[in-house]
mmCIF file of N, CA and C in Angstrom:
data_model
loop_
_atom_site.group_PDB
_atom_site.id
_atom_site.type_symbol
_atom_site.label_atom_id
_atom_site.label_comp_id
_atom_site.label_asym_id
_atom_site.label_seq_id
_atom_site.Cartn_x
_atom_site.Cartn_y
_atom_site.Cartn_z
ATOM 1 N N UNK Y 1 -44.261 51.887 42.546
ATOM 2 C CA UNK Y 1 -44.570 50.746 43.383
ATOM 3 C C UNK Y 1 -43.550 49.618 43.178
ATOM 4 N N UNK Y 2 -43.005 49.654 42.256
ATOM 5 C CA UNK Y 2 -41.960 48.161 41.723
ATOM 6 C C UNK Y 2 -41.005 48.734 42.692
ATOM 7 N N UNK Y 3 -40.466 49.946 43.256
ATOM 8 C CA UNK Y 3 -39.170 50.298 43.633
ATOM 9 C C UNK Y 3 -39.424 49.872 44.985
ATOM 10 N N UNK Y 4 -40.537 49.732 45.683
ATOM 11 C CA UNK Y 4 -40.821 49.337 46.838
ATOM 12 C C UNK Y 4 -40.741 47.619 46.971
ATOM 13 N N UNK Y 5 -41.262 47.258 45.712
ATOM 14 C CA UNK Y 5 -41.513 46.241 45.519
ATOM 15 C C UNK Y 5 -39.997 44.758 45.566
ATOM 16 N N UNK Y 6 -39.050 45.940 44.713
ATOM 17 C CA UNK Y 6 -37.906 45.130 44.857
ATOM 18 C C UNK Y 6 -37.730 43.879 44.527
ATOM 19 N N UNK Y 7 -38.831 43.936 43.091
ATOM 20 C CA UNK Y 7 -38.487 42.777 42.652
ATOM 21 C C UNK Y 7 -38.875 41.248 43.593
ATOM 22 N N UNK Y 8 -40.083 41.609 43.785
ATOM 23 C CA UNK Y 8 -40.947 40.486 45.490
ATOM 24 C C UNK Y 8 -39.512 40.182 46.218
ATOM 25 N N UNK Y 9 -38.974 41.105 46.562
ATOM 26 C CA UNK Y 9 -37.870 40.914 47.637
ATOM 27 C C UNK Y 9 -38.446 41.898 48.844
ATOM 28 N N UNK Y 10 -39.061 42.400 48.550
ATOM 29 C CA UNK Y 10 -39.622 43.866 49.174
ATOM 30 C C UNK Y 10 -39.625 43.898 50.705
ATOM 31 N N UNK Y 11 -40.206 42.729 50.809
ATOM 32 C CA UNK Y 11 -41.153 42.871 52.273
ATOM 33 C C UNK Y 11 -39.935 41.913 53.032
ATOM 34 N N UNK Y 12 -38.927 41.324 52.522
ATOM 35 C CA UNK Y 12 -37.697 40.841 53.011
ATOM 36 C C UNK Y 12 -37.231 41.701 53.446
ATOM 37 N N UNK Y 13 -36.599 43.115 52.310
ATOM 38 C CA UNK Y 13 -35.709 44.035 52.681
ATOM 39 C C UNK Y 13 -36.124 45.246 53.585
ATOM 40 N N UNK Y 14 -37.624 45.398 53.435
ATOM 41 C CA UNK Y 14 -38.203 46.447 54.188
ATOM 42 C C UNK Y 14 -38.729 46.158 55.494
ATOM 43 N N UNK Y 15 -38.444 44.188 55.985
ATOM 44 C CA UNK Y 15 -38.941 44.200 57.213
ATOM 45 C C UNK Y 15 -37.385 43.867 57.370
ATOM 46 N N UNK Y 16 -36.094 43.539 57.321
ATOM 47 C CA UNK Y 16 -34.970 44.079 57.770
ATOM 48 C C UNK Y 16 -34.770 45.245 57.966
ATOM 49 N N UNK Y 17 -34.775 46.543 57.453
ATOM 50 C CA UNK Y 17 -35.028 47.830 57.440
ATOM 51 C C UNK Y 17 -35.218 48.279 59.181
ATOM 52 N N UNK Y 18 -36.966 47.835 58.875
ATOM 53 C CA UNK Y 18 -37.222 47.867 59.958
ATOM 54 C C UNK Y 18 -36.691 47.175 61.374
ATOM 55 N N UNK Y 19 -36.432 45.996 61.566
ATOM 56 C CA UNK Y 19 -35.693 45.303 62.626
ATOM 57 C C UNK Y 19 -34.525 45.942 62.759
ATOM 58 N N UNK Y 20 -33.744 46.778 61.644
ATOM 59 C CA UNK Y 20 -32.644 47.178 62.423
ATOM 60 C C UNK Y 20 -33.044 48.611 62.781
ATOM 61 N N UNK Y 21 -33.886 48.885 62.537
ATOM 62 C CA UNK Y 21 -34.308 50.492 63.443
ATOM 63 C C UNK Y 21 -34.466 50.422 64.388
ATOM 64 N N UNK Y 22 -35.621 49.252 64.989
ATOM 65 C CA UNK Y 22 -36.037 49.000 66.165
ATOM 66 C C UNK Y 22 -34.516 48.785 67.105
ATOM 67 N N UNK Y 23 -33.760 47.434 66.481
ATOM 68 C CA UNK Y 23 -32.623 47.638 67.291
ATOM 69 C C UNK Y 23 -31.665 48.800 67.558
ATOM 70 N N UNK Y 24 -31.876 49.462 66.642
ATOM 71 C CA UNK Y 24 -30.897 50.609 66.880
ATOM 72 C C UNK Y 24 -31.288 51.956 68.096
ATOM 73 N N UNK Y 25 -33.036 51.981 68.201
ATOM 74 C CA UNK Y 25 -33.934 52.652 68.646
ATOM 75 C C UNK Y 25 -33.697 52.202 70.152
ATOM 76 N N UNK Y 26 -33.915 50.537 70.178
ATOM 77 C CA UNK Y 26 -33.718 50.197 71.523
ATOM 78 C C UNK Y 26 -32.232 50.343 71.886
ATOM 79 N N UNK Y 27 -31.418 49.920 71.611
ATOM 80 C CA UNK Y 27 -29.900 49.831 72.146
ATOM 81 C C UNK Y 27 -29.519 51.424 72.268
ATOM 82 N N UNK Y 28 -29.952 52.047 72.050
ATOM 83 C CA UNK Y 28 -30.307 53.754 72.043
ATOM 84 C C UNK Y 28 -30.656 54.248 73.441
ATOM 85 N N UNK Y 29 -31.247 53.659 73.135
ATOM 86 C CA UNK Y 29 -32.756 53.953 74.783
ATOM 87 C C UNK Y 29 -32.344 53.267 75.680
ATOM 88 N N UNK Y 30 -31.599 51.641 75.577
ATOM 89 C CA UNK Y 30 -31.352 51.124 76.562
ATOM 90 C C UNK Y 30 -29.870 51.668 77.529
ATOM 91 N N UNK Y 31 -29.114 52.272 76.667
ATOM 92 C CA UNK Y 31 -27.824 53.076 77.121
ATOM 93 C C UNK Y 31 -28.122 54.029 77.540
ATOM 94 N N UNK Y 32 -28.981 54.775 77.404
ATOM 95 C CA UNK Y 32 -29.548 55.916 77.844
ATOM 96 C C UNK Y 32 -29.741 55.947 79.570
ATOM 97 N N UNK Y 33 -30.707 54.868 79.654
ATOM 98 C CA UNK Y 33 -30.949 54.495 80.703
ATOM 99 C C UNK Y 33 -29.989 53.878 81.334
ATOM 100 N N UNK Y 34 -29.256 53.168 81.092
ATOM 101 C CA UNK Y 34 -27.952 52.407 81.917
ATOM 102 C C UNK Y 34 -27.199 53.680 82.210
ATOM 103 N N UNK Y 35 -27.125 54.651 81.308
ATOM 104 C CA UNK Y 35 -26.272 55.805 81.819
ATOM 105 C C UNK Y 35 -26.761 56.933 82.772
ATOM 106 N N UNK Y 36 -28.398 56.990 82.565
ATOM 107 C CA UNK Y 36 -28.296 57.994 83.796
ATOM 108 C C UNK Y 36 -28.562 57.420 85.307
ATOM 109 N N UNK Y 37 -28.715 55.416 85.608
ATOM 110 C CA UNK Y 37 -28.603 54.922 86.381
ATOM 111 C C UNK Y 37 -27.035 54.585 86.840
ATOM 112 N N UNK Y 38 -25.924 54.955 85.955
ATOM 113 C CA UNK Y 38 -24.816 54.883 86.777
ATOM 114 C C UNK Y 38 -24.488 56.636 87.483
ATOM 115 N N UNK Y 39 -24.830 57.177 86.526
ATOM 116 C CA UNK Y 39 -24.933 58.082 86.991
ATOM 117 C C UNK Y 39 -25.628 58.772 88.332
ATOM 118 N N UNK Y 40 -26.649 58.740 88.549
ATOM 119 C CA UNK Y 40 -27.336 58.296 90.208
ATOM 120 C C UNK Y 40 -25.885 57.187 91.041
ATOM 121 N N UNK Y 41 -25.994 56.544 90.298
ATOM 122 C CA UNK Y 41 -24.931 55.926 91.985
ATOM 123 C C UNK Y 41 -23.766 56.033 92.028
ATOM 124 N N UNK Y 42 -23.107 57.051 90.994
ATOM 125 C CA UNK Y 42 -22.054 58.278 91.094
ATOM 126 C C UNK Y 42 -22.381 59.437 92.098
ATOM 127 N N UNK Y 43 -23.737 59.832 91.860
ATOM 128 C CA UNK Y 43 -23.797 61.105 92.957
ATOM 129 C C UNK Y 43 -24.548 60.522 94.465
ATOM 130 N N UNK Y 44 -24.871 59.071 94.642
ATOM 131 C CA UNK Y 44 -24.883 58.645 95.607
ATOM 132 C C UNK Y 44 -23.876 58.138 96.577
ATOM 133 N N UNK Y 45 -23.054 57.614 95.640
ATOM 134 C CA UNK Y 45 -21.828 57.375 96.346
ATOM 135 C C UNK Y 45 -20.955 58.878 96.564
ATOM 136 N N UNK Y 46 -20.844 59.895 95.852
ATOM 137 C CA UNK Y 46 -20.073 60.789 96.321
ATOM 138 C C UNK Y 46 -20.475 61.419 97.289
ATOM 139 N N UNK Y 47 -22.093 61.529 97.466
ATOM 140 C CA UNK Y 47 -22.931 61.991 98.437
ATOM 141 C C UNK Y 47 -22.232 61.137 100.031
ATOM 142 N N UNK Y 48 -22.294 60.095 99.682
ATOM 143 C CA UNK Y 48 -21.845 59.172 100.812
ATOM 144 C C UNK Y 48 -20.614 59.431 101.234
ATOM 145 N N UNK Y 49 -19.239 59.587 100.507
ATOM 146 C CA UNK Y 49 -18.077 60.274 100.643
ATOM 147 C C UNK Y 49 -18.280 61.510 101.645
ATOM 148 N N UNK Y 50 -19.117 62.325 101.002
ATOM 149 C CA UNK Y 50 -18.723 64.043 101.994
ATOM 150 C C UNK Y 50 -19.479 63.264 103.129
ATOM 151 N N UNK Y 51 -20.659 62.706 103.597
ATOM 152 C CA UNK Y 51 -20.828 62.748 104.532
ATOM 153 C C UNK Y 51 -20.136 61.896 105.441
ATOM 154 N N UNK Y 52 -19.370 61.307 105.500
ATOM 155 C CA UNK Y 52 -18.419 60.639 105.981
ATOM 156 C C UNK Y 52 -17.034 61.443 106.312
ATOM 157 N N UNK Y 53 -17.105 62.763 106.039
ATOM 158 C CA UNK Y 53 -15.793 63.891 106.336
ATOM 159 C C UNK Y 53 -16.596 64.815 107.123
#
C-alpha cells in the first residue's frame, strides 16, 4: 500500500496518470474520427469527379 501511496504524493501522481490516459484515449479517438471524415469527402469528391466525365 505505501508503493501506491507514494509517500502522500499518491493521489497527485495517480490522478496525473490518469489525466494523461484520458488525453491520450481522447486525442486517439478524436483523429480517428477526423480521419475517417476526411476520408468520406475524399470518396465524395472523387465520386463527384467521375460523374462529371
Amino acid at each position: 500500500m505505501d508503493a501506491l501511496a507514494m509517500g502522500n504524493y499518491g493521489p497527485y501522481v495517480w490522478s496525473c496518470f490518469a489525466l494523461t490516459f484520458i488525453v491520450i484515449v481522447f486525442s486517439d479517438w478524436r483523429s480517428r474520427v477526423r480521419h475517417k471524415q476526411v476520408y468520406r469527402d475524399i470518396e465524395v469528391r472523387i465520386k463527384a469527379l467521375e460523374e462529371r466525365q
